[in-house]
XYZ file of C-alpha atoms in Angstrom:
704
model
C 51.261 -12.885 -1.467
C 49.326 -10.188 -3.336
C 45.667 -10.835 -4.105
C 44.977 -10.400 -7.814
C 41.244 -10.088 -7.404
C 39.444 -6.825 -6.766
C 37.919 -6.471 -3.344
C 34.168 -6.867 -3.524
C 32.300 -3.664 -2.772
C 30.326 -3.846 0.461
C 26.584 -3.586 -0.014
C 24.820 -0.457 1.125
C 21.261 -0.455 2.466
C 19.822 0.723 -0.850
C 21.667 -2.073 -2.658
C 19.400 -4.508 -0.827
C 16.261 -2.950 -2.324
C 14.821 -4.495 -5.478
C 12.041 -2.252 -6.850
C 11.090 -5.026 -9.287
C 9.939 -7.202 -6.384
C 6.165 -7.291 -6.371
C 5.741 -6.609 -10.078
C 5.264 -10.225 -11.232
C 2.045 -12.227 -11.402
C 1.383 -15.692 -10.007
C 0.482 -18.374 -12.544
C 1.125 -21.803 -11.046
C -1.376 -23.830 -9.069
C 0.989 -24.354 -6.153
C 1.440 -20.591 -5.804
C -2.128 -19.499 -6.423
C -3.831 -22.160 -4.354
C -6.075 -23.214 -7.235
C -5.900 -24.195 -10.899
C -6.070 -21.376 -13.445
C -8.665 -21.489 -16.226
C -9.412 -17.823 -16.891
C -7.371 -15.890 -19.436
C -7.157 -12.757 -17.299
C -4.365 -12.396 -14.796
C -4.878 -12.821 -11.100
C -4.034 -9.788 -9.001
C -0.337 -9.638 -8.219
C 1.351 -7.200 -5.912
C 0.508 -4.551 -8.543
C 3.664 -2.633 -7.629
C 5.618 -0.214 -9.784
C 9.392 -0.459 -10.354
C 10.116 3.148 -11.269
C 11.899 6.033 -9.576
C 10.292 7.663 -6.542
C 11.076 9.174 -3.152
C 9.251 8.365 0.093
C 5.658 9.670 -0.003
C 6.395 11.759 -3.090
C 4.007 13.339 -5.566
C 5.942 11.832 -8.493
C 6.439 8.141 -9.186
C 8.259 7.974 -12.519
C 7.576 4.504 -13.827
C 7.247 2.403 -16.988
C 3.789 1.542 -18.296
C 3.328 -1.842 -19.954
C -0.460 -2.024 -20.088
C -3.381 0.275 -19.409
C -5.605 -0.737 -16.503
C -3.014 -3.078 -15.018
C -2.681 -2.066 -11.387
C 0.354 0.180 -11.111
C 0.723 0.130 -14.903
C 3.562 -2.403 -15.037
C 3.500 -6.194 -15.045
C 6.796 -8.041 -15.213
C 5.594 -10.598 -17.743
C 4.528 -7.945 -20.278
C 6.879 -7.579 -23.234
C 6.308 -3.998 -24.403
C 6.471 -0.536 -22.841
C 3.953 2.209 -23.699
C 5.739 5.059 -21.974
C 6.979 6.416 -18.665
C 4.285 7.902 -16.435
C 4.710 10.378 -13.604
C 2.343 8.865 -11.020
C 1.485 5.356 -9.835
C -0.099 3.616 -6.872
C -1.262 0.076 -7.500
C -5.046 0.423 -7.546
C -5.762 0.912 -11.254
C -5.551 4.689 -10.998
C -3.041 7.493 -11.634
C -0.445 6.675 -14.402
C -0.521 10.354 -15.369
C 1.260 11.883 -18.354
C 3.143 8.942 -19.891
C 5.880 10.063 -22.310
C 7.978 8.021 -24.704
C 11.161 8.643 -26.693
C 10.473 7.677 -30.311
C 11.979 7.814 -33.772
C 10.526 7.879 -37.261
C 6.841 8.181 -38.163
C 4.543 7.989 -35.129
C 1.396 5.871 -35.235
C -0.928 6.933 -32.398
C -2.335 3.409 -32.269
C 0.978 1.575 -32.299
C 3.986 3.075 -30.581
C 4.881 0.572 -27.839
C 8.413 -0.793 -27.789
C 9.610 -4.259 -26.939
C 12.225 -4.599 -24.216
C 14.174 -7.268 -22.367
C 14.610 -7.711 -18.635
C 18.255 -8.392 -19.415
C 18.473 -4.701 -20.348
C 16.448 -3.385 -17.426
C 17.514 -2.331 -13.937
C 15.933 -0.652 -10.933
C 17.276 0.923 -7.761
C 15.685 3.262 -5.211
C 15.255 6.562 -7.053
C 16.393 5.141 -10.411
C 15.040 3.025 -13.267
C 16.639 2.042 -16.594
C 15.504 0.089 -19.628
C 16.566 -0.249 -23.275
C 13.757 0.250 -25.802
C 14.432 -2.189 -28.642
C 12.089 -0.606 -31.177
C 13.689 2.811 -31.005
C 17.246 1.932 -29.996
C 16.949 4.186 -26.948
C 18.388 3.668 -23.490
C 15.904 5.234 -21.071
C 16.953 6.313 -17.581
C 14.691 7.858 -14.953
C 15.181 9.567 -11.606
C 13.018 11.942 -9.600
C 12.474 14.421 -6.789
C 9.332 14.958 -4.718
C 7.501 16.905 -7.435
C 9.439 16.318 -10.648
C 10.665 13.587 -12.958
C 13.975 13.532 -14.810
C 14.141 11.538 -18.084
C 17.421 10.815 -19.832
C 17.053 9.217 -23.272
C 20.187 8.148 -25.150
C 19.483 7.611 -28.867
C 21.713 6.125 -31.516
C 23.869 8.873 -32.994
C 22.510 10.322 -36.218
C 18.904 9.264 -35.533
C 16.433 12.177 -35.185
C 15.092 12.373 -31.639
C 11.357 12.701 -31.038
C 9.220 12.706 -27.884
C 5.718 11.251 -27.698
C 3.599 12.813 -24.955
C 0.484 10.827 -24.186
C -1.665 13.818 -23.322
C -5.016 12.034 -23.606
C -4.410 8.769 -21.758
C -3.528 7.666 -18.240
C -5.202 4.507 -16.967
C -8.185 5.572 -19.071
C -8.796 7.971 -21.944
C -8.751 11.577 -20.679
C -11.374 14.019 -21.959
C -9.826 17.299 -20.833
C -6.217 17.908 -21.794
C -3.989 20.720 -22.997
C -0.432 21.080 -24.265
C 1.484 23.980 -25.750
C 5.021 25.061 -26.433
C 5.725 27.890 -23.978
C 9.422 28.580 -24.651
C 12.200 27.458 -26.973
C 12.770 24.371 -24.831
C 9.646 24.182 -22.666
C 6.085 22.892 -22.894
C 3.168 22.989 -20.454
C -0.409 21.851 -20.089
C -2.681 19.607 -18.112
C -4.051 16.095 -18.204
C -7.321 15.990 -16.335
C -6.501 17.401 -12.891
C -2.726 17.102 -13.293
C -0.837 20.175 -14.474
C 2.680 19.902 -15.867
C 5.622 21.956 -17.024
C 8.454 20.337 -18.958
C 11.895 21.524 -19.992
C 13.947 19.766 -22.671
C 17.695 19.798 -23.223
C 17.170 20.429 -26.957
C 15.242 23.299 -28.554
C 11.680 22.340 -29.425
C 10.936 22.810 -33.113
C 7.244 21.942 -32.919
C 4.586 20.016 -31.015
C 1.979 18.304 -33.198
C -1.110 16.300 -32.318
C -1.183 12.914 -34.030
C -4.693 11.552 -34.369
C -5.671 7.928 -33.978
C -7.098 5.729 -36.712
C -9.030 3.418 -34.399
C -12.406 4.085 -32.820
C -11.144 3.432 -29.285
C -7.745 5.079 -29.644
C -6.698 8.486 -28.325
C -4.491 11.155 -29.888
C -0.911 11.756 -28.809
C 1.370 14.777 -28.976
C 4.758 14.514 -30.678
C 7.553 16.984 -30.059
C 10.267 17.460 -32.662
C 13.584 19.138 -31.884
C 16.157 21.281 -33.616
C 19.751 19.983 -33.708
C 18.405 16.553 -32.833
C 20.836 14.056 -34.376
C 23.860 14.532 -32.124
C 25.226 12.013 -29.661
C 24.106 13.929 -26.578
C 21.058 12.436 -24.794
C 17.634 14.025 -24.889
C 16.920 15.072 -21.307
C 13.413 16.003 -20.188
C 12.609 17.457 -16.769
C 8.905 17.593 -15.892
C 7.319 19.093 -12.799
C 3.715 18.310 -11.942
C 1.117 19.973 -9.730
C -2.563 19.622 -8.874
C -2.892 23.435 -8.697
C -1.524 24.969 -11.915
C 1.136 24.806 -14.589
C 2.815 27.762 -12.898
C 3.122 25.703 -9.723
C 4.412 22.756 -11.740
C 7.076 25.076 -13.116
C 7.905 26.303 -9.610
C 8.183 22.715 -8.356
C 10.562 21.929 -11.183
C 12.662 25.049 -10.704
C 13.134 24.606 -6.979
C 13.897 20.889 -6.998
C 15.637 19.981 -10.218
C 16.051 22.539 -12.957
C 19.699 23.473 -12.267
C 20.858 19.912 -11.505
C 22.198 17.197 -13.773
C 20.941 13.637 -13.902
C 23.686 12.100 -11.761
C 23.165 14.688 -9.017
C 19.431 14.057 -8.814
C 19.978 10.313 -8.866
C 22.522 10.529 -6.040
C 20.236 12.743 -3.970
C 17.400 10.249 -4.442
C 19.621 7.375 -3.323
C 20.829 9.374 -0.322
C 17.242 10.136 0.673
C 16.369 6.453 0.622
C 19.570 5.503 2.458
C 18.723 7.930 5.259
C 15.135 6.696 5.497
C 15.828 2.963 5.316
C 18.821 3.463 7.601
C 16.390 4.125 10.436
C 16.216 0.324 10.620
C 19.575 -1.468 10.858
C 19.941 -5.213 11.299
C 22.576 -7.744 12.251
C 22.370 -11.452 11.523
C 20.001 -12.994 9.039
C 20.972 -13.989 5.519
C 21.107 -11.951 2.329
C 17.566 -12.948 1.370
C 16.234 -11.736 4.731
C 17.961 -8.387 4.319
C 16.811 -8.006 0.745
C 13.198 -8.689 1.652
C 13.309 -6.459 4.731
C 14.659 -3.407 2.966
C 12.535 -3.940 -0.126
C 9.353 -4.274 1.918
C 10.323 -1.218 3.978
C 10.837 0.599 0.681
C 7.458 -0.512 -0.648
C 5.742 0.448 2.633
C 7.240 3.963 2.414
C 5.785 5.113 -0.905
C 2.202 5.951 0.098
C 0.292 8.147 0.807
C 1.378 10.600 -1.899
C 2.249 14.254 -1.403
C -0.324 16.514 -3.107
C 0.835 20.001 -2.081
C 3.447 22.007 -3.940
C 6.769 23.485 -2.842
C 4.971 26.744 -1.980
C 2.508 24.848 0.219
C -0.472 25.275 -2.076
C -2.839 22.411 -2.817
C -6.246 21.819 -4.341
C -8.709 20.532 -1.739
C -11.633 18.198 -2.275
C -13.824 21.179 -3.182
C -11.336 21.795 -6.006
C -10.380 25.118 -4.413
C -6.769 26.214 -4.094
C -5.596 26.466 -0.484
C -2.672 28.690 0.471
C -0.679 28.792 3.707
C -2.374 25.797 5.332
C 0.670 25.204 7.510
C 1.042 21.530 6.622
C 1.816 19.321 3.642
C -1.265 17.894 1.997
C -1.300 14.153 1.289
C -3.576 11.816 -0.635
C -6.313 9.960 1.170
C -4.729 6.763 2.545
C -6.092 3.396 1.446
C -7.520 3.036 4.952
C -9.161 -0.368 4.517
C -5.813 -1.849 3.628
C -3.091 0.185 5.288
C -4.740 0.994 8.629
C -3.844 -2.557 9.649
C -0.101 -1.861 9.765
C 1.426 0.443 7.130
C 0.170 3.728 8.551
C 1.530 2.928 11.999
C 4.861 1.904 10.477
C 4.799 5.303 8.755
C 4.076 6.954 12.110
C 7.020 5.114 13.664
C 9.548 6.108 11.004
C 8.130 9.415 9.708
C 5.985 10.948 12.473
C 6.019 14.357 10.761
C 4.465 12.848 7.647
C 1.933 10.893 9.709
C 0.865 14.116 11.393
C 0.384 15.848 8.049
C -1.554 12.867 6.698
C -3.975 13.213 9.621
C -4.253 16.976 9.067
C -5.012 16.262 5.411
C -7.647 13.734 6.466
C -9.274 16.309 8.749
C -9.223 18.929 5.990
C -10.784 16.484 3.541
C -13.516 15.473 5.984
C -14.461 18.984 7.046
C -14.729 20.108 3.435
C -16.754 17.060 2.499
C -19.878 15.850 4.250
C -18.481 16.184 7.734
C -17.565 12.509 8.044
C -14.054 11.238 8.581
C -12.757 10.061 5.184
C -12.908 6.358 4.431
C -11.495 4.256 1.645
C -13.141 1.436 -0.285
C -14.902 -0.380 2.539
C -15.329 0.421 6.214
C -14.256 3.401 8.273
C -10.742 2.942 9.651
C -9.213 6.410 9.846
C -10.052 6.622 13.595
C -7.704 3.712 14.337
C -4.840 5.662 12.738
C -5.809 8.928 14.437
C -5.931 7.576 17.984
C -3.095 5.127 17.377
C -0.844 7.987 16.311
C -1.982 10.232 19.154
C -1.195 7.564 21.731
C 2.203 7.082 20.147
C 3.030 10.697 20.880
C 2.135 12.312 17.538
C 0.064 15.258 18.712
C 0.740 18.008 16.235
C -2.859 17.960 15.002
C -6.264 18.946 16.355
C -7.736 15.865 18.008
C -11.055 17.635 18.714
C -11.584 18.309 15.012
C -10.710 14.718 14.123
C -13.095 13.499 16.832
C -15.994 15.556 15.463
C -15.612 13.831 12.111
C -15.125 10.362 13.583
C -18.061 10.747 15.971
C -20.398 11.787 13.175
C -19.321 8.719 11.198
C -20.031 6.520 14.207
C -23.361 8.093 15.157
C -25.073 9.723 12.176
C -26.136 7.807 9.058
C -25.821 9.723 5.831
C -24.165 10.208 2.481
C -20.416 10.025 3.018
C -20.697 8.085 6.256
C -20.681 4.378 6.983
C -22.775 2.259 4.635
C -25.914 0.586 6.008
C -25.462 2.522 9.230
C -29.172 2.750 10.069
C -29.521 -0.986 10.553
C -26.158 -1.258 12.294
C -27.366 1.268 14.892
C -30.783 -0.341 15.169
C -29.778 -4.001 15.276
C -26.122 -4.089 16.196
C -25.161 -5.667 12.873
C -25.468 -5.163 9.127
C -27.815 -7.746 7.636
C -26.832 -9.658 4.524
C -28.912 -10.248 1.432
C -30.875 -13.499 1.574
C -29.062 -15.028 -1.402
C -27.796 -18.466 -0.386
C -26.393 -19.169 -3.854
C -24.813 -15.749 -4.417
C -22.065 -15.846 -7.079
C -18.722 -14.994 -5.530
C -18.208 -11.992 -7.822
C -21.444 -10.203 -6.895
C -21.176 -7.017 -4.828
C -23.753 -7.246 -2.045
C -23.707 -5.698 1.446
C -20.769 -7.511 2.997
C -22.671 -7.478 6.275
C -20.358 -9.686 8.314
C -17.206 -7.780 7.415
C -18.910 -4.415 7.928
C -20.160 -5.452 11.356
C -16.754 -6.710 12.474
C -14.967 -3.636 11.216
C -17.515 -1.133 12.490
C -17.194 -2.698 15.934
C -13.441 -2.120 15.872
C -13.908 1.401 14.557
C -16.369 2.051 17.395
C -13.646 1.014 19.798
C -11.183 3.410 18.156
C -13.611 6.327 18.308
C -14.305 5.429 21.942
C -10.625 5.802 22.715
C -10.678 9.315 21.243
C -13.764 10.073 23.347
C -11.953 8.851 26.447
C -8.912 10.970 25.645
C -11.117 14.062 25.332
C -13.260 13.341 28.400
C -16.488 12.505 26.568
C -17.645 9.837 29.013
C -21.170 9.542 27.601
C -20.202 8.675 24.041
C -17.292 6.604 25.311
C -19.708 4.312 27.159
C -22.021 3.995 24.142
C -19.194 3.253 21.737
C -17.497 0.749 24.012
C -20.769 -1.131 24.323
C -21.086 -1.110 20.536
C -17.529 -2.369 20.167
C -18.980 -5.736 21.249
C -21.203 -5.866 18.163
C -18.827 -8.316 16.525
C -20.439 -10.924 18.773
C -23.786 -10.356 17.050
C -22.640 -12.096 13.883
C -21.008 -15.052 15.613
C -22.973 -18.274 15.177
C -21.980 -20.689 17.980
C -23.509 -23.567 16.024
C -20.933 -23.192 13.240
C -18.130 -21.406 15.096
C -17.929 -18.740 12.378
C -18.869 -15.125 11.935
C -21.852 -15.724 9.694
C -24.315 -13.628 7.732
C -27.667 -12.731 9.253
C -30.605 -11.742 7.091
C -33.308 -9.170 7.838
C -35.171 -10.340 10.896
C -32.125 -11.866 12.510
C -32.055 -15.438 11.163
C -28.753 -16.898 10.031
C -28.181 -17.040 6.306
C -28.588 -20.708 5.352
C -27.248 -22.908 3.962
C -23.817 -21.769 5.057
C -20.454 -22.850 3.678
C -17.386 -21.124 5.202
C -15.198 -22.358 2.335
C -16.850 -20.172 -0.296
C -15.150 -16.835 -1.009
C -16.918 -13.616 -1.951
C -16.023 -10.221 -3.310
C -18.646 -8.698 -1.032
C -21.383 -11.023 0.147
C -21.185 -11.619 3.865
C -17.426 -11.041 3.572
C -15.302 -8.483 1.770
C -12.690 -10.315 -0.335
C -12.629 -13.308 1.982
C -14.415 -16.447 3.080
C -15.563 -17.536 6.521
C -12.148 -18.885 7.480
C -10.322 -15.652 6.715
C -12.855 -13.676 8.731
C -12.283 -15.657 11.927
C -11.284 -14.021 15.224
C -11.438 -10.449 13.925
C -11.768 -8.183 16.963
C -8.287 -6.710 17.394
C -9.472 -4.705 20.380
C -10.848 -7.752 22.202
C -8.984 -10.981 21.357
C -9.886 -12.501 24.708
C -13.555 -11.789 24.001
C -13.344 -13.555 20.654
C -11.702 -16.572 22.243
C -14.455 -16.655 24.887
C -17.055 -17.189 22.157
C -15.767 -20.766 21.926
C -16.314 -23.426 24.609
C -12.596 -23.937 25.224
C -9.068 -23.158 24.115
C -8.962 -26.628 22.611
C -11.810 -25.764 20.253
C -10.071 -22.579 19.156
C -6.879 -24.525 18.521
C -8.780 -27.153 16.565
C -10.424 -24.423 14.481
C -7.078 -22.861 13.644
C -5.448 -26.206 12.942
C -8.294 -27.200 10.632
C -8.087 -23.916 8.746
C -4.413 -24.524 7.988
C -4.898 -28.048 6.607
C -8.374 -27.962 5.083
C -7.862 -27.482 1.324
C -9.200 -24.320 -0.260
C -12.325 -24.994 -2.311
C -10.527 -24.240 -5.585
C -12.659 -21.380 -6.901
C -10.592 -19.156 -9.163
C -10.920 -15.753 -7.506
C -8.551 -13.080 -8.821
C -8.134 -11.296 -5.477
C -7.520 -14.401 -3.371
C -4.138 -16.075 -3.857
C -1.443 -17.624 -1.703
C -3.065 -20.224 0.565
C -2.043 -22.334 3.533
C -5.055 -24.578 3.726
C -7.847 -21.999 3.886
C -5.677 -19.212 5.264
C -5.155 -16.708 2.443
C -2.200 -14.393 2.854
C -2.856 -12.734 -0.497
C -5.559 -10.445 0.890
C -5.826 -8.363 4.041
C -8.851 -9.688 5.987
C -6.996 -12.631 7.521
C -3.718 -10.929 8.368
C -4.387 -10.926 12.120
C -5.307 -14.609 12.232
C -1.744 -16.011 12.605
C -1.460 -14.418 16.068
C -4.571 -16.077 17.497
C -2.564 -18.976 18.942
C -0.960 -16.453 21.322
C -4.237 -16.041 23.153
C -4.692 -19.749 23.857
C -1.197 -20.356 25.209
C 0.299 -21.682 21.956
C 2.529 -18.817 20.869
C 5.011 -21.186 19.223
C 2.331 -22.334 16.753
C 1.776 -18.727 15.731
C 5.483 -18.316 15.146
C 5.652 -21.467 13.077
C 2.909 -20.053 10.852
C 4.542 -16.609 10.705
C 7.847 -18.201 9.666
C 6.088 -20.107 6.898
C 4.509 -16.901 5.597
C 7.764 -14.953 5.755
C 9.600 -17.737 3.999
C 7.106 -18.453 1.266
C 4.928 -15.549 0.220
C 7.189 -12.598 -0.575
C 9.470 -13.769 -3.378
C 7.270 -16.217 -5.230
C 7.094 -17.313 -8.852
C 9.767 -18.383 -11.304
C 11.617 -15.075 -11.070
C 11.157 -14.700 -7.312
C 9.466 -11.340 -7.931
C 5.846 -12.047 -6.952
C 3.966 -11.494 -3.698
C 1.136 -13.754 -2.575
C -1.290 -10.965 -3.476
C -1.641 -7.226 -3.923
C 0.648 -4.971 -1.943
C -2.310 -2.584 -1.515
C -0.362 0.647 -0.985
C 2.181 -1.035 1.271
C 0.071 -3.166 3.626
C 1.422 -6.496 2.447
C 4.969 -5.137 2.621
C 4.486 -3.668 6.089
C 3.276 -7.069 7.343
C 6.597 -8.589 6.348
C 8.784 -5.747 7.585
C 7.204 -5.570 11.037
C 7.272 -9.317 11.631
C 10.849 -9.542 10.387
C 11.983 -7.072 13.043
C 9.911 -8.756 15.761
C 6.822 -6.620 16.434
C 3.382 -6.405 14.814
C 0.539 -3.887 15.037
C -2.147 -6.301 16.224
C -4.459 -3.440 17.219
C -3.345 -0.231 15.555
C -5.640 1.862 17.760
C -3.584 0.826 20.788
C 0.019 1.993 21.366
C 1.453 -1.492 21.645
C 2.788 -4.317 19.508
C 2.566 -8.068 19.737
C 6.103 -9.465 20.016
C 7.173 -12.051 17.455
C 10.478 -13.816 16.908
C 12.553 -11.538 14.673
C 14.371 -12.831 11.629
C 17.510 -10.997 12.745
C 19.719 -11.308 15.812
C 19.699 -7.566 16.405
C 17.562 -4.728 15.096
C 18.249 -1.066 15.797
C 15.309 1.152 14.923
C 15.255 4.928 15.216
C 12.030 6.027 16.896
C 12.226 9.765 17.378
C 15.409 10.893 19.101
C 16.410 7.551 20.576
C 17.276 4.207 19.002
C 15.250 1.180 20.026
C 17.152 -2.104 20.056
C 15.516 -5.498 19.567
C 17.632 -8.572 20.210
C 16.987 -12.265 19.744
C 18.667 -15.114 21.597
C 18.118 -18.673 20.419
C 16.672 -20.047 17.203
C 13.429 -21.627 18.368
C 9.811 -20.722 17.729
C 8.788 -20.625 21.378
C 9.396 -17.373 23.204
C 10.787 -18.256 26.612
C 11.226 -14.748 27.970
C 10.765 -11.142 26.883
C 12.537 -8.304 28.644
C 11.888 -4.615 28.181
C 14.867 -2.839 29.640
C 15.595 -4.641 32.891
C 12.026 -5.887 33.442
C 10.472 -9.167 32.351
C 7.404 -8.523 30.197
C 4.152 -10.021 31.433
C 2.535 -11.351 28.278
C 3.452 -10.594 24.683
C 2.463 -6.943 24.198
C 5.220 -4.322 24.319
C 4.270 -0.670 24.737
C 5.300 1.875 22.127
C 6.404 4.252 24.882
C 8.989 1.746 26.115
C 10.468 1.399 22.635
C 10.380 5.160 22.036
C 12.274 5.701 25.300
C 15.092 3.580 23.927
C 14.574 0.518 26.108
C 16.010 -2.692 24.703
C 13.503 -5.385 23.778
C 15.193 -8.738 24.437
C 13.546 -11.896 23.104
C 14.782 -15.282 24.307
C 13.578 -18.293 22.331
C 13.918 -22.037 22.641
């Protein structure tokens, strides 16, 4: 009998990726962990859905609202344009452009759209703009964006170029017509060169009528009413418009839209194909490949096709011998994403470290940091010990050692008192509002202690025994903010007394804790988990502490950067992300796995549309947490070349690490790990060495 139905096309790896995941906001009490009263949105994953390649300079993405994370929020109903850069931290969103028709109002040009007429795929984004009757399609290369705008036939095509606005109004901008079908200029520090498929008749500046508005440029075209689409190819550069033109010419200029789109898809297929899975359901696969995708977008490339880049002295560097990348969001991504990058793209990881060294040496001589703390050393030594050695460790060490030893502008904050007392004191403000930015003394002390450990490992590698001993002793400083009377890491004020009264339930932006409360700051010493456990009288007390955290209700304060709770454990922000593994160290691994399973099952496709994370993705950290746990390993201490073994979601994972594939298998469906084998040897404990995986040994996990 002949089958009358068409055979369903088999899904490819890129088909499993949904770039819209992580773009929605949480609204409901059961998702947030508290009842909403404020009008402003809580922080979602702040992810962008547009077209991009791994670690590219260009992220071509829709903008729905200024100052809204990555520029796009799923619940917004209008689009302001399509920008060429994005990240997720309320920055970038450079050079938004918009296809328009009719008279342009510089204060009112956004178009409504429907998600029913929107789609996204790795390297591709599409949406229909209702106001203008335009179908917009986007794809990209490393340095250039390709726009394809299909207008209704007979309607004059126009292009709005938002020269004076990215996430904020831009003071310094330029634009000019440079050829019959080309324009060039700059927006702040971003230079651009654009080529259009239609001849440019004129480019005019349209002024705003409002006090807070900004002007826009509008390009008109000759022969502009035909049925052919308006195609715009734009290269960008941080060096010059000439380099932007060169980027465009070498990557895209002689290619059509479908070719560039296919090449983008093929690039993602090759990258994501480094991780192949068997078993698991469609949801598992979709979340794995989407989180791998999200974790592969940052840091951003900042050098051009000719190798030139503009350093942090704003000088143009030629022939550096490496690709220059943006400063990683170290406070967030040093926990997992950077090591995942090192596993899958060691060449990029090496260049990121070289860029970090370059940035530090041309700055104040300190190793670059990001936002809070000093975590680049964990990435440097963690990569080195994983076999990535195509960088100068001595130069990195000089920067890291200065950060660890010498207080000063550009170094660690409040370093004088950390060196003198072994901790950073907190302000004596018992009733501090949660939104106030104080010293964050507890978090700084915990994180500086771990950073000291990381720098010590570099010292050991280079034979500096004197500084190694000093730094290893200081790596115990986390103990100086542990109050045995409360069982929490607690703030100490000048003079050494504990900050009283103390309530571990109360969250803070940065008082005692950075974006956390006392519960989510528990057990943080990734380099010394046994030492943390020993601060408590017994394993039973540690277990009781963990159990209480998971059932004690959150206090209910509406804090925009804390969402997604299990009791008082908050998965929506980074500080607590090591806590689920603490049960391992008291002989209760299965309780850790139960918690991990709950997190994997609940916090990555939340909300009515299933498109929200528990919190911000923070340049890929939240995504990397999922991806690593789903395949069965996690970077508990990124400074060390090992991973804590978890129960994978899949029956078999094949991951390409260097020249050899590493295979991870799971037998059984329980939470308790009965046996772990690495090759033909039974693993003693739960930590597997990176070298064993890189050598192609099979990691076999037997559960019950």
